[in-house]
Coordinates of C-alpha atoms in Angstrom, one line a residue:
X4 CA 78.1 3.6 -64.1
X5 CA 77.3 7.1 -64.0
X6 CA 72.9 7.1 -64.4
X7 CA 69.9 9.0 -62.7
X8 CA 66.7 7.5 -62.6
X9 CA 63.6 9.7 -64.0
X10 CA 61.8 10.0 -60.5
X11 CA 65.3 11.9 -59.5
X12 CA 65.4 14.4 -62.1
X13 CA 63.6 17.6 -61.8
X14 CA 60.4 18.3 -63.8
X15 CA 62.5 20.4 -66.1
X16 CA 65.5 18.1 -66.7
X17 CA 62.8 15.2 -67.2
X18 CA 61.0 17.7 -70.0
X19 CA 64.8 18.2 -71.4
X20 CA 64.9 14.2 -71.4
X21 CA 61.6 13.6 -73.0
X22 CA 62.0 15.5 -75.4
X23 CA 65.2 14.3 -77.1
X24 CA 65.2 12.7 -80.2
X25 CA 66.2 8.9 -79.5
X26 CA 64.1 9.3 -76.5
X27 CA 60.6 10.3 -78.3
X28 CA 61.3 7.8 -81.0
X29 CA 63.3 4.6 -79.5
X30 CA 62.2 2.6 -82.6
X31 CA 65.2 1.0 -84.1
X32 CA 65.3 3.6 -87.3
X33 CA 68.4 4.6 -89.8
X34 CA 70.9 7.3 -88.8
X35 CA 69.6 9.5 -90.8
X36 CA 65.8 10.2 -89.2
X37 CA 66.1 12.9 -86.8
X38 CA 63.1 14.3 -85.6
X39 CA 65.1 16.8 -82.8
X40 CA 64.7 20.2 -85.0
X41 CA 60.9 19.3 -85.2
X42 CA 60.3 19.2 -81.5
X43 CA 62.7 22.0 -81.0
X44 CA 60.6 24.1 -82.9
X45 CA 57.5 22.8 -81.6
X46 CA 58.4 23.4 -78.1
X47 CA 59.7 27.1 -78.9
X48 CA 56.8 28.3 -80.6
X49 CA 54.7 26.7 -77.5
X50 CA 56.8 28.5 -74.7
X51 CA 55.1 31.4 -76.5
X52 CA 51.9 31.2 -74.9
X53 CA 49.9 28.1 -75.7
X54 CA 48.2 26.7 -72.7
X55 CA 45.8 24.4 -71.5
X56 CA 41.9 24.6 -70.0
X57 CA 40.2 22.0 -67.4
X58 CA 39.5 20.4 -70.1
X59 CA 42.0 20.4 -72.2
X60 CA 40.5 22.2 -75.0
X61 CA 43.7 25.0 -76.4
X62 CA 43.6 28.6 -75.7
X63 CA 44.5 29.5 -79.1
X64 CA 47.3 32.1 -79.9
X65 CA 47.6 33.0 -83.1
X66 CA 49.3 30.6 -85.6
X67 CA 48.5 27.5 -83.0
X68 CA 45.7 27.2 -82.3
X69 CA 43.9 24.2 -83.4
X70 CA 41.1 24.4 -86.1
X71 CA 39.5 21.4 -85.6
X72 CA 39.5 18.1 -83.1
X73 CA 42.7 15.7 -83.6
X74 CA 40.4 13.2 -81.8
X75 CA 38.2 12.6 -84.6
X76 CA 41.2 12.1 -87.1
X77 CA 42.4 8.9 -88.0
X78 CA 46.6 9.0 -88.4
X79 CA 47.5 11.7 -85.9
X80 CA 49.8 9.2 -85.7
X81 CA 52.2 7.4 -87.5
X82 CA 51.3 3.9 -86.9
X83 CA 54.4 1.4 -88.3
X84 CA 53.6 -2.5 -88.3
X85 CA 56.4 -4.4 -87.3
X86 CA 55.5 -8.3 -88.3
X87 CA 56.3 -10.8 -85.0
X88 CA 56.8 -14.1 -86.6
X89 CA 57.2 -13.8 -90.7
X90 CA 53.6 -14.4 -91.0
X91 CA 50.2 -13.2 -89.7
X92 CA 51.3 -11.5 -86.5
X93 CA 52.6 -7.8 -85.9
X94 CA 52.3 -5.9 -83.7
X95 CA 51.8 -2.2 -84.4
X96 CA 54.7 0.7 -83.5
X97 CA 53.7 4.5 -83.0
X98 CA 55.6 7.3 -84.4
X99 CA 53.5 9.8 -82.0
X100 CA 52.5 13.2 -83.8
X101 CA 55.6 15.7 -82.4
X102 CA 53.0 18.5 -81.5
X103 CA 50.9 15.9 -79.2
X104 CA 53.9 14.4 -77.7
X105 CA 55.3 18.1 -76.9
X106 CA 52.1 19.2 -75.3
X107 CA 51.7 15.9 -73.6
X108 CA 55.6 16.3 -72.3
X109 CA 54.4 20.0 -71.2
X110 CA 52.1 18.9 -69.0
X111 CA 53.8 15.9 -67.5
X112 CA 57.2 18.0 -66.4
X113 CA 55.2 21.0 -64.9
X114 CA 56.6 21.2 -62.0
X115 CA 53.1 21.0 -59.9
X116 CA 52.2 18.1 -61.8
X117 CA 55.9 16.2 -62.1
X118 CA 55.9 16.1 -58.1
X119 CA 52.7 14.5 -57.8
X120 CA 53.4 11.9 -60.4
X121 CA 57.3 11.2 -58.9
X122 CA 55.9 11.2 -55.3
X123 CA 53.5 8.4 -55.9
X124 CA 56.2 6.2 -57.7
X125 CA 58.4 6.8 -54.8
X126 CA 55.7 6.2 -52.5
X127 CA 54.5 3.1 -54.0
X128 CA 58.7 2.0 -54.3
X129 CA 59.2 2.0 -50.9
X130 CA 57.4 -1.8 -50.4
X131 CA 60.5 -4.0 -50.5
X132 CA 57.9 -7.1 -51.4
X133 CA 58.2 -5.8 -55.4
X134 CA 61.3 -4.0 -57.2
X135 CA 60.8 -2.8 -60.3
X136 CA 64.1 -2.2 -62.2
X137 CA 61.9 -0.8 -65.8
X138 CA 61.9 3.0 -64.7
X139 CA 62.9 4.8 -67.2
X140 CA 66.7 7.0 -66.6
X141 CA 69.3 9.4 -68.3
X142 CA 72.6 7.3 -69.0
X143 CA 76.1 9.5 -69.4
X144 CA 77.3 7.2 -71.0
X145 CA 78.3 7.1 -75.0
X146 CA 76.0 5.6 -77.6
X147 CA 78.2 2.5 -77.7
X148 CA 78.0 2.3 -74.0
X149 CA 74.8 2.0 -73.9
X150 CA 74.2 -1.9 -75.3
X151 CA 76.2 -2.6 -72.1
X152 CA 73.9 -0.7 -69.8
X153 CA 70.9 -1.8 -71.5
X154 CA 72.4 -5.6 -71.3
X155 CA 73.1 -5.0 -67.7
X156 CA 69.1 -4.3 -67.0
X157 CA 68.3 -8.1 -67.7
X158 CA 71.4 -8.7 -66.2
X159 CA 70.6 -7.4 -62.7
X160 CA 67.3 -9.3 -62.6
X161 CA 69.1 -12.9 -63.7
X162 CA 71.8 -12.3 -61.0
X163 CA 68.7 -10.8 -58.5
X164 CA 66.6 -14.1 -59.5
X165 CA 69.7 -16.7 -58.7
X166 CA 70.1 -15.0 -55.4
X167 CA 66.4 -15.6 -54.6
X168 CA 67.1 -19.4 -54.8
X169 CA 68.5 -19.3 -51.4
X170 CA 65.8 -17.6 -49.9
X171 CA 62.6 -19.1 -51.8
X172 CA 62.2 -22.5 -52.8
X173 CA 59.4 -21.3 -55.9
X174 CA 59.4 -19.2 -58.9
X175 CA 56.2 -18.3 -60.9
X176 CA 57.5 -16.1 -64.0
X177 CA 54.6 -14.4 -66.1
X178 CA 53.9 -11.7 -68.4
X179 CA 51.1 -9.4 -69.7
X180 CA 49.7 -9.8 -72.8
X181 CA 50.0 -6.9 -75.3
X182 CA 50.4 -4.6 -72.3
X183 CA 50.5 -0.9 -74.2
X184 CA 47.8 -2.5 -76.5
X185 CA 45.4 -3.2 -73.7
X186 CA 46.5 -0.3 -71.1
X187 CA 43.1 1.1 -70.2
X188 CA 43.9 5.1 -70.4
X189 CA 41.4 6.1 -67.7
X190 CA 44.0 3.5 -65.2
X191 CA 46.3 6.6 -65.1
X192 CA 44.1 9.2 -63.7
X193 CA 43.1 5.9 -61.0
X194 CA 47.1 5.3 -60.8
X195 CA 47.8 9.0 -59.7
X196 CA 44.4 9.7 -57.7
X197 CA 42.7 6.9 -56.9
X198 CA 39.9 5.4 -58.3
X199 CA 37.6 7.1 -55.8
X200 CA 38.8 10.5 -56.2
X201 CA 38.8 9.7 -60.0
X202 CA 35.5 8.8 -60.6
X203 CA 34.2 11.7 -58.5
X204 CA 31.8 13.5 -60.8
X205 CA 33.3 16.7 -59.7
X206 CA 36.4 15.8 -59.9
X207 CA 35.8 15.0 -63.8
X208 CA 38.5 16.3 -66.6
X209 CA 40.1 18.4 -63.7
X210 CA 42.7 16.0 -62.9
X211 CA 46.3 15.7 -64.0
X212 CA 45.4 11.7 -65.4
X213 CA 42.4 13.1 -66.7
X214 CA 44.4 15.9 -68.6
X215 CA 47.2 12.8 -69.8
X216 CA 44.5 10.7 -70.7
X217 CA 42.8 13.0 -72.9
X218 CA 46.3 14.5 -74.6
X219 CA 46.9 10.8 -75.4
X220 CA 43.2 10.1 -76.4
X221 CA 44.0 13.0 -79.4
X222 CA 46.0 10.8 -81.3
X223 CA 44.6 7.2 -81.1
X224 CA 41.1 8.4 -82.4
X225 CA 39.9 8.7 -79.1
X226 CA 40.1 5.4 -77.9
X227 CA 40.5 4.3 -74.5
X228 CA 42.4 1.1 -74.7
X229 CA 45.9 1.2 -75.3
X230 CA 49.1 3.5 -75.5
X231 CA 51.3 4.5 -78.4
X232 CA 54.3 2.0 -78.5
X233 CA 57.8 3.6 -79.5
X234 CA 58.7 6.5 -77.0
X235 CA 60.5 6.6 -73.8
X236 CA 57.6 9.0 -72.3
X237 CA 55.1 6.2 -73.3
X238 CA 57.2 3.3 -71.6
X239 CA 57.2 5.9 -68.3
X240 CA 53.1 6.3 -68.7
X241 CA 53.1 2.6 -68.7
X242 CA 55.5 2.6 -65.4
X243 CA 53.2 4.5 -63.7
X244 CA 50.1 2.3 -64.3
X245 CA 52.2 -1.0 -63.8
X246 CA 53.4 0.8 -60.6
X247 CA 49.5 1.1 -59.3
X248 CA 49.4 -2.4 -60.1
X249 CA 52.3 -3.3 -57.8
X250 CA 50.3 -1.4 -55.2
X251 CA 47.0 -2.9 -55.5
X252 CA 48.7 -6.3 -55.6
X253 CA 50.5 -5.3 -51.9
X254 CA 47.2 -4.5 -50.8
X255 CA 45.3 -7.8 -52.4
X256 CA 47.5 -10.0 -51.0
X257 CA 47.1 -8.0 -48.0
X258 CA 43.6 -8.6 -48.0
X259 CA 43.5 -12.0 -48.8
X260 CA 45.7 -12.7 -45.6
X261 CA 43.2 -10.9 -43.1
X262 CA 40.2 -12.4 -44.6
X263 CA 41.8 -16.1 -44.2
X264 CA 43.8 -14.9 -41.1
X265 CA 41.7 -18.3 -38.9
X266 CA 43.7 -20.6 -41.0
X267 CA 47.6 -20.9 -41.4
X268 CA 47.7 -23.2 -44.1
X269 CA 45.7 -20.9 -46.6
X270 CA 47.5 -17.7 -46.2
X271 CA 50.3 -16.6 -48.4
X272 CA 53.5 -16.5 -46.5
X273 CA 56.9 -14.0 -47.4
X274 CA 57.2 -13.2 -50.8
X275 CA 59.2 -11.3 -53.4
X276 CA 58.5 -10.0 -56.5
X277 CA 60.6 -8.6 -59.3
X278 CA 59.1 -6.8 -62.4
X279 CA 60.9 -5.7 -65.6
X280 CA 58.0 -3.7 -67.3
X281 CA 55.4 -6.0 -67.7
X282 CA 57.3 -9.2 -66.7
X283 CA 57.0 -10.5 -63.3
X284 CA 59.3 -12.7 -61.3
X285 CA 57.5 -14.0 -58.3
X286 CA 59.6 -15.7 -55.3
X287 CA 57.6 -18.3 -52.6
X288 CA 58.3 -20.7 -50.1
X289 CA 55.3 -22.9 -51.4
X290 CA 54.0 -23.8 -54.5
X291 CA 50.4 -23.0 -53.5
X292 CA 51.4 -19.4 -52.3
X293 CA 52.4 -18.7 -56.2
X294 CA 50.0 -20.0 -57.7
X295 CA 47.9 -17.7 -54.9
X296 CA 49.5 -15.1 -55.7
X297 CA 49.6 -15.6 -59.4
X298 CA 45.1 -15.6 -59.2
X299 CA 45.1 -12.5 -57.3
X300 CA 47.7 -10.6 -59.6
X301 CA 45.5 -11.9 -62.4
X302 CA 42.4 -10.4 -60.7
X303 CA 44.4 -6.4 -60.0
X304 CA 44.8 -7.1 -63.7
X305 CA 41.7 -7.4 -65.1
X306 CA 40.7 -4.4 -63.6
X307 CA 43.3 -2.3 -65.5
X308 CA 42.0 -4.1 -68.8
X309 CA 45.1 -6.6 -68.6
X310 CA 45.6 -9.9 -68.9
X311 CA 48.6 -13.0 -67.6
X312 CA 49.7 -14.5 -71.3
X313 CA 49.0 -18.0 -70.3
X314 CA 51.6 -19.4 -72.3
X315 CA 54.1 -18.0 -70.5
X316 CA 53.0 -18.3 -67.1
X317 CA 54.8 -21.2 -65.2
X318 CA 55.9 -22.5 -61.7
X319 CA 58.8 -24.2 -61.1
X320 CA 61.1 -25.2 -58.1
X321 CA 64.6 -24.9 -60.6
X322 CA 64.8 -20.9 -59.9
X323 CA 68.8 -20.8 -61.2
X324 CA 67.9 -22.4 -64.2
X325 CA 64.9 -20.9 -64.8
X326 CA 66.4 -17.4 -63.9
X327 CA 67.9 -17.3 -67.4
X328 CA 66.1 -17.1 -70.6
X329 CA 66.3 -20.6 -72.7
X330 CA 67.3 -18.9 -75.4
X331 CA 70.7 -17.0 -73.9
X332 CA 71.6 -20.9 -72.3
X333 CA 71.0 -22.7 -75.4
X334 CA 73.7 -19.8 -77.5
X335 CA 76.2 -19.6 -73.9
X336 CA 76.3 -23.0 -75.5
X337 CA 76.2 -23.1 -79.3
X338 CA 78.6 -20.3 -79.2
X339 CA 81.9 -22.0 -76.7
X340 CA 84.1 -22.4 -79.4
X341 CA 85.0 -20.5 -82.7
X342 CA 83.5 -21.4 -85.8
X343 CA 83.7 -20.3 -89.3
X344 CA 81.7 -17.9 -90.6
X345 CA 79.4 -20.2 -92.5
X346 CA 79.3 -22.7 -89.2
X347 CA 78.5 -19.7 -86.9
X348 CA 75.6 -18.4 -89.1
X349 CA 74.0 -21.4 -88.8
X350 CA 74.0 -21.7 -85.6
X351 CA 72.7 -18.7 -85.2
X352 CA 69.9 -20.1 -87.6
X353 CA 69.3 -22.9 -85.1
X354 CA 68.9 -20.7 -82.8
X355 CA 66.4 -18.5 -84.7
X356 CA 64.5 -21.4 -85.3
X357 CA 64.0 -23.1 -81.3
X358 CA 63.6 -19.9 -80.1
X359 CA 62.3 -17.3 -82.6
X360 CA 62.6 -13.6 -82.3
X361 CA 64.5 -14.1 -78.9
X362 CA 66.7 -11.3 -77.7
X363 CA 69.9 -13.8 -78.3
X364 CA 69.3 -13.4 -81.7
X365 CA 69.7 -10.0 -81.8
X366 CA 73.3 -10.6 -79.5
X367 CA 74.5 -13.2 -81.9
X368 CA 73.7 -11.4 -85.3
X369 CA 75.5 -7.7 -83.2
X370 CA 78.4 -10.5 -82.4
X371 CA 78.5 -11.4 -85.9
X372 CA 78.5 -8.6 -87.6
X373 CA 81.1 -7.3 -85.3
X374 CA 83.6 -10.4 -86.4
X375 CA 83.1 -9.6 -89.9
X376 CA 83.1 -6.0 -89.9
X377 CA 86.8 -5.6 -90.1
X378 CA 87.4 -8.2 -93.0
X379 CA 88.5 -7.0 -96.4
X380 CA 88.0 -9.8 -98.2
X381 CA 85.3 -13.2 -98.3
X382 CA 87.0 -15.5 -101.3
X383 CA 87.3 -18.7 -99.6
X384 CA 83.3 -18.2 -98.5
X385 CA 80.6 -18.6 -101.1
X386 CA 78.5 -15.6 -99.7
X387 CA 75.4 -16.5 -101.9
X388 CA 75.1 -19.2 -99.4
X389 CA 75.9 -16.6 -95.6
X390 CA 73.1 -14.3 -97.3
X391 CA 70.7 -17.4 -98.0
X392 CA 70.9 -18.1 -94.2
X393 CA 70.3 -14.4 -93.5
X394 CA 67.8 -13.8 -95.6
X395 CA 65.8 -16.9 -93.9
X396 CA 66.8 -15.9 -90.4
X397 CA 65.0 -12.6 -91.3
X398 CA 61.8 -13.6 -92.9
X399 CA 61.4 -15.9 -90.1
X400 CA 62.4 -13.9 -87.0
X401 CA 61.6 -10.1 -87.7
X402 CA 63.5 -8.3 -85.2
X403 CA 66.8 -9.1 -86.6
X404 CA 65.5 -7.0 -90.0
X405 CA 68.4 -3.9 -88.7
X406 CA 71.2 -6.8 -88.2
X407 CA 70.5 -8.6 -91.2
X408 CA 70.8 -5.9 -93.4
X409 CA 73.6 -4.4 -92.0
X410 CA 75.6 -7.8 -91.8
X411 CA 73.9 -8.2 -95.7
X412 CA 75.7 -4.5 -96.4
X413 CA 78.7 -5.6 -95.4
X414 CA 78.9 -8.8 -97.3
X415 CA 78.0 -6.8 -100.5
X416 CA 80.4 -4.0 -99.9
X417 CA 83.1 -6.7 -99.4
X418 CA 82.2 -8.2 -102.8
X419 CA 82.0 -4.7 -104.6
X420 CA 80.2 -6.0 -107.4
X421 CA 77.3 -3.0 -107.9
X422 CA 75.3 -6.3 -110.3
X423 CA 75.1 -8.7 -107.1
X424 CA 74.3 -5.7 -104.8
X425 CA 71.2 -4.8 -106.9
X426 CA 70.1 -8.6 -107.2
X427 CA 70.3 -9.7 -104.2
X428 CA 68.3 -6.4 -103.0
X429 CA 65.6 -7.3 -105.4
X430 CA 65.5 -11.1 -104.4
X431 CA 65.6 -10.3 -100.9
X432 CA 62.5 -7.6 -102.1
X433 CA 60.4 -10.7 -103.6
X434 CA 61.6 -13.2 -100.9
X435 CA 59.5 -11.2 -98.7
X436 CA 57.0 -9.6 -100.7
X437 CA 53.7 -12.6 -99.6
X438 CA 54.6 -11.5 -95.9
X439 CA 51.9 -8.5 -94.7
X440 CA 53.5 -5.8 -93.0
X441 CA 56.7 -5.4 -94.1
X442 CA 57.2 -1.5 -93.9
X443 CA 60.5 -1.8 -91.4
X444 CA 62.1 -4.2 -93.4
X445 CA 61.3 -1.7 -96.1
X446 CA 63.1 1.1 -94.0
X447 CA 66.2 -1.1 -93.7
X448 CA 66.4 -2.0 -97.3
X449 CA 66.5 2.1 -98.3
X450 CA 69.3 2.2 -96.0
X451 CA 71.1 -0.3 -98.0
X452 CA 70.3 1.0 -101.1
X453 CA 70.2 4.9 -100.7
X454 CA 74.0 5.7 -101.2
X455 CA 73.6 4.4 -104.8
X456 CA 70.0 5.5 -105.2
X457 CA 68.6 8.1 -103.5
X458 CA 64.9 8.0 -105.2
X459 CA 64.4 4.6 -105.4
X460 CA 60.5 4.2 -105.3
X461 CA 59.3 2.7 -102.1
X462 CA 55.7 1.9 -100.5
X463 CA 56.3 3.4 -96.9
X464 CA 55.4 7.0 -96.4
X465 CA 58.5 6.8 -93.8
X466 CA 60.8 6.1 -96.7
X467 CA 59.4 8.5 -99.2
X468 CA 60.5 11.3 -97.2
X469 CA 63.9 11.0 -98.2
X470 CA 63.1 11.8 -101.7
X471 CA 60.1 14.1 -101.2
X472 CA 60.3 16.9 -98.7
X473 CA 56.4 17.1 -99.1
X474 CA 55.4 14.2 -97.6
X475 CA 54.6 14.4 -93.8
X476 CA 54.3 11.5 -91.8
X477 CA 51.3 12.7 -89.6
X478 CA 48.1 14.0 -90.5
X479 CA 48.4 18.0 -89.6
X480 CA 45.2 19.0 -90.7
X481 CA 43.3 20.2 -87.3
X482 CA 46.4 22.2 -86.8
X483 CA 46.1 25.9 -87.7
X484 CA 47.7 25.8 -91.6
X485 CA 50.6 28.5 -90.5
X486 CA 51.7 26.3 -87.5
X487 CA 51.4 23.1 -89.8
X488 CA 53.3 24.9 -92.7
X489 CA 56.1 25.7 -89.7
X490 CA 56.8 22.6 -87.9
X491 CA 56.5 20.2 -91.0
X492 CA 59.1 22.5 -93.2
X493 CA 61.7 21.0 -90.5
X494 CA 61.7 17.5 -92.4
X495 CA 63.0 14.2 -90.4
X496 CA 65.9 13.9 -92.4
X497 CA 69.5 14.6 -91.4
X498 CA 70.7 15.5 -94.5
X499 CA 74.1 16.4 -93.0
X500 CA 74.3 12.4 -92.3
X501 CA 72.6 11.7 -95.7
X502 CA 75.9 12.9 -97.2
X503 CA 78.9 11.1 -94.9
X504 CA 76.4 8.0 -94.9
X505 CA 78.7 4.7 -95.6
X506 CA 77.4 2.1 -98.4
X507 CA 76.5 -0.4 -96.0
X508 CA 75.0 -0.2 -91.8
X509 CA 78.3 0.5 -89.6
X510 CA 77.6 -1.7 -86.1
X511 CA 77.0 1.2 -83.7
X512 CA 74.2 2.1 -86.4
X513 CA 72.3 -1.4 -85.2
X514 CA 74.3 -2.1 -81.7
X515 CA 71.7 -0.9 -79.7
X516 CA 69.6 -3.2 -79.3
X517 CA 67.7 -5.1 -76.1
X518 CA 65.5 -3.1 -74.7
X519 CA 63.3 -3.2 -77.6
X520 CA 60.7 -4.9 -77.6
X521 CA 59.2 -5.9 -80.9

């Protein structure tokens, strides 16, 4: 499997990364948004001359300079609320303003400043006690492929975590809650410098976190706490802070050793640690030494603004079993045998239901929709009854909104009956229309429905663009009017693939799925 990790590339190959299209926006989003000639033309017209001072303020030239301060505006970015559980929760996803993001890119990839940051992550990767396997890296591979690589990541730390069973008799697993949410954004400049050397007075706004923290500070109204979710360059900013927590955790534990060094019994023995983004897999001999360890790696923590999510921190002494998710044993089960369709959709409902919005969800609806994908016909199935099932597997587990649909598509295309299409749209429309927050189901609905109807009337401003070039998603206005005029006259829509679009989803449109994390 032909892949290079980030830290390898070189600052300009990881600008070249950064800067592609599925990479600045890895929200799960219709073929037909492309938002590559926007950042083409962003970066162009900013290898003309456009720099940075100290402090981050622009040297203006000409058409781009900036007229006002995109820290006192509001929707810099496009914020998308992607509901969690069907009801009151969602958790917000971040289309990041393209001029931002570019400028943000710029500064991360000079080559000065891509060194420093690669360096430390080496640096900090070369303590064998914690592996991270969540940095960030450039695939050869074809689109298709990469469900299979992606796969592969959760793979490697469920085969990693059964080989740990022979070693370590313990197993404390744990995650952060709402880790881009609460990422403190002053942690980065501590991440790359040091805290000391950070909070140096004369050090202040000089520093390449400082610089990052302010570019990101532009478009989130100036807050401090938390990132933009949605972009491969944010899930790297969050490496590197995660990656100072690793660090600070060696050192902790460190620490905690020396100053109990007069008694055996209270130190914490040989240990290993694996972390997937913000999930940690924690190895011990003892049950005591986890739940030592799991108290100081609360502690590091709390000082970045972060916090263990209670309710999924546990100890246990069954690593094998506990290596793999419930929810991908309970549908290696369910799913032994073949089924008809009817049978296997509700199993996949059971599923949905013990273990809602798990990642096997996703796997059995992509599964699904690839068994019924080459079928011409559906007589001796009653398909008012599949799409019922659907329909509730959606408004109850959110993340499956892309497969539903497309599966839904299918179904409907199969039936060819342009009455039942419309209906069912329209019911599926008012089945969900109590439930706050429903913008991405929105987005996947258009797609449905925008062969037959290009202008039908939508809420989301992400939707409307499709029938009103007009309409930009991000608020321009402390942008110099030429430059805003420039870059929003590219449009996010493909029209090209607007016009060879089939009626319904194909699978490689909704195939990629398990590294997302909403």
């Amino acid at each position: 499997m032909n892949k290079t990790s980030i830290i390898e590339m070189t600052g300009e190959e990881a600008k070249n990364f950064f800067l592609r299209s599925k990479n600045y926006c890895d929200i799960d989003l219709p073929v037909y948004f492309d938002f590559q000639p926007i950042l083409d033309e962003i970066s162009n017209e900013l290898k003309k001359g456009w720099s940075l001072n100290e402090k981050c303020s622009n040297i203006s030239k000409g058409k781009i300079s900036l007229i006002s301060h995109p820290e006192k505006q509001k929707d810099v970015n496009y914020k998308l609320y992607s509901n969690k559980d069907g009801k009151y929760a969602w958790r917000p996803l971040q289309i990041i303003n393209p001029f931002v993001y570019v400028v943000l890119v710029n500064l991360i990839t000079e080559d000065d400043n891509w060194k420093i940051i690669c360096s430390k992550i080496r640096k900090i990767r070369k303590n064998k006690s914690i592996i991270c396997y969540s940095l960030p890296f450039d695939e050869k591979e074809s689109e298709v492929e990469r469900k299979d690589i992606i796969i592969n990541w959760w793979k490697e730390i469920e085969q990693q975590s059964i080989k740990m069973s022979i070693d370590y008799q313990y197993m404390l697993n744990t995650d952060i809650t709402d880790c881009y949410g609460a990422l403190y954004t002053h942690a980065i400049s501590w991440a790359l410098h040091g805290i000391q050397v950070s909070k140096d007075k004369g050090n202040r706004g000089k520093l390449l976190g400082d610089k990052i923290d302010t570019i990101l500070r532009w478009s989130t109204y100036n807050q401090t706490n938390g990132i933009p979710q949605g972009s491969v360059l944010m899930d790297f900013i969050a490496e590197i802070v995660l990656c100072y927590a690793d660090e600070t955790l060696v050192e902790k534990i460190k620490e905690y050793n020396t100053a109990n060094k007069g008694s055996k019994s209270l130190q914490i023995g040989d240990y290993k640690i694996l972390r997937y983004r913000d999930d940690y897999r924690i190895f011990t001999h003892t049950q005591e030494d986890a739940a030592r360890i799991a108290k100081i790696l609360s502690s590091v923590l709390a000082d970045l603004n972060f916090k263990l999510n209670v309710q999924k921190t546990f100890i246990t002494d069954k690593i094998i079993t506990s290596a793999i998710k419930p929810d991908k044993i309970y549908w290696n089960k369910a799913k032994n045998s073949q089924h008809s369709l009817q049978k296997h959709l509700l199993l996949i409902h059971g599923l949905s239901e013990d273990f809602p919005n798990s990642g096997s969800i996703i796997r059995a609806l992509s599964e699904f929709l690839e068994r019924i994908y080459p079928l011409k016909v559906l007589k001796e199935y009653d398909t008012d009854v599949l799409i019922a099932i659907l329909i509730d597997i959606a408004y109850r587990n959110p993340k499956t909104y892309p497969h539903v649909i497309a599966i839904i598509g299918k179904m409907l295309t199969i039936e060819s009956d342009q009455m039942k299409r419309k209906e069912i749209i329209n019911r599926i429309l008012l089945k969900f229309d109590s439930v706050p927050n429903t913008e991405y189901l929105q987005i996947w609905i258009q797609r449905l429905t925008i062969v037959e109807d290009r202008k039908k009337v939508f809420s989301s401003k992400l939707c409307q663009t499709l029938y009103d070039k007009d309409i930009s998603i991000w608020d321009n206005s402390w942008l110099h009017s030429d430059f805003k005029k420039m870059i929003e006259s590219k449009g996010i829509v493909d029209e090209s693939v607007l016009d060879k679009l089939p009626a319904s989803p194909s699978v490689s449109e909704v195939n990629v799925f398990a590294n997302k994390q909403y």
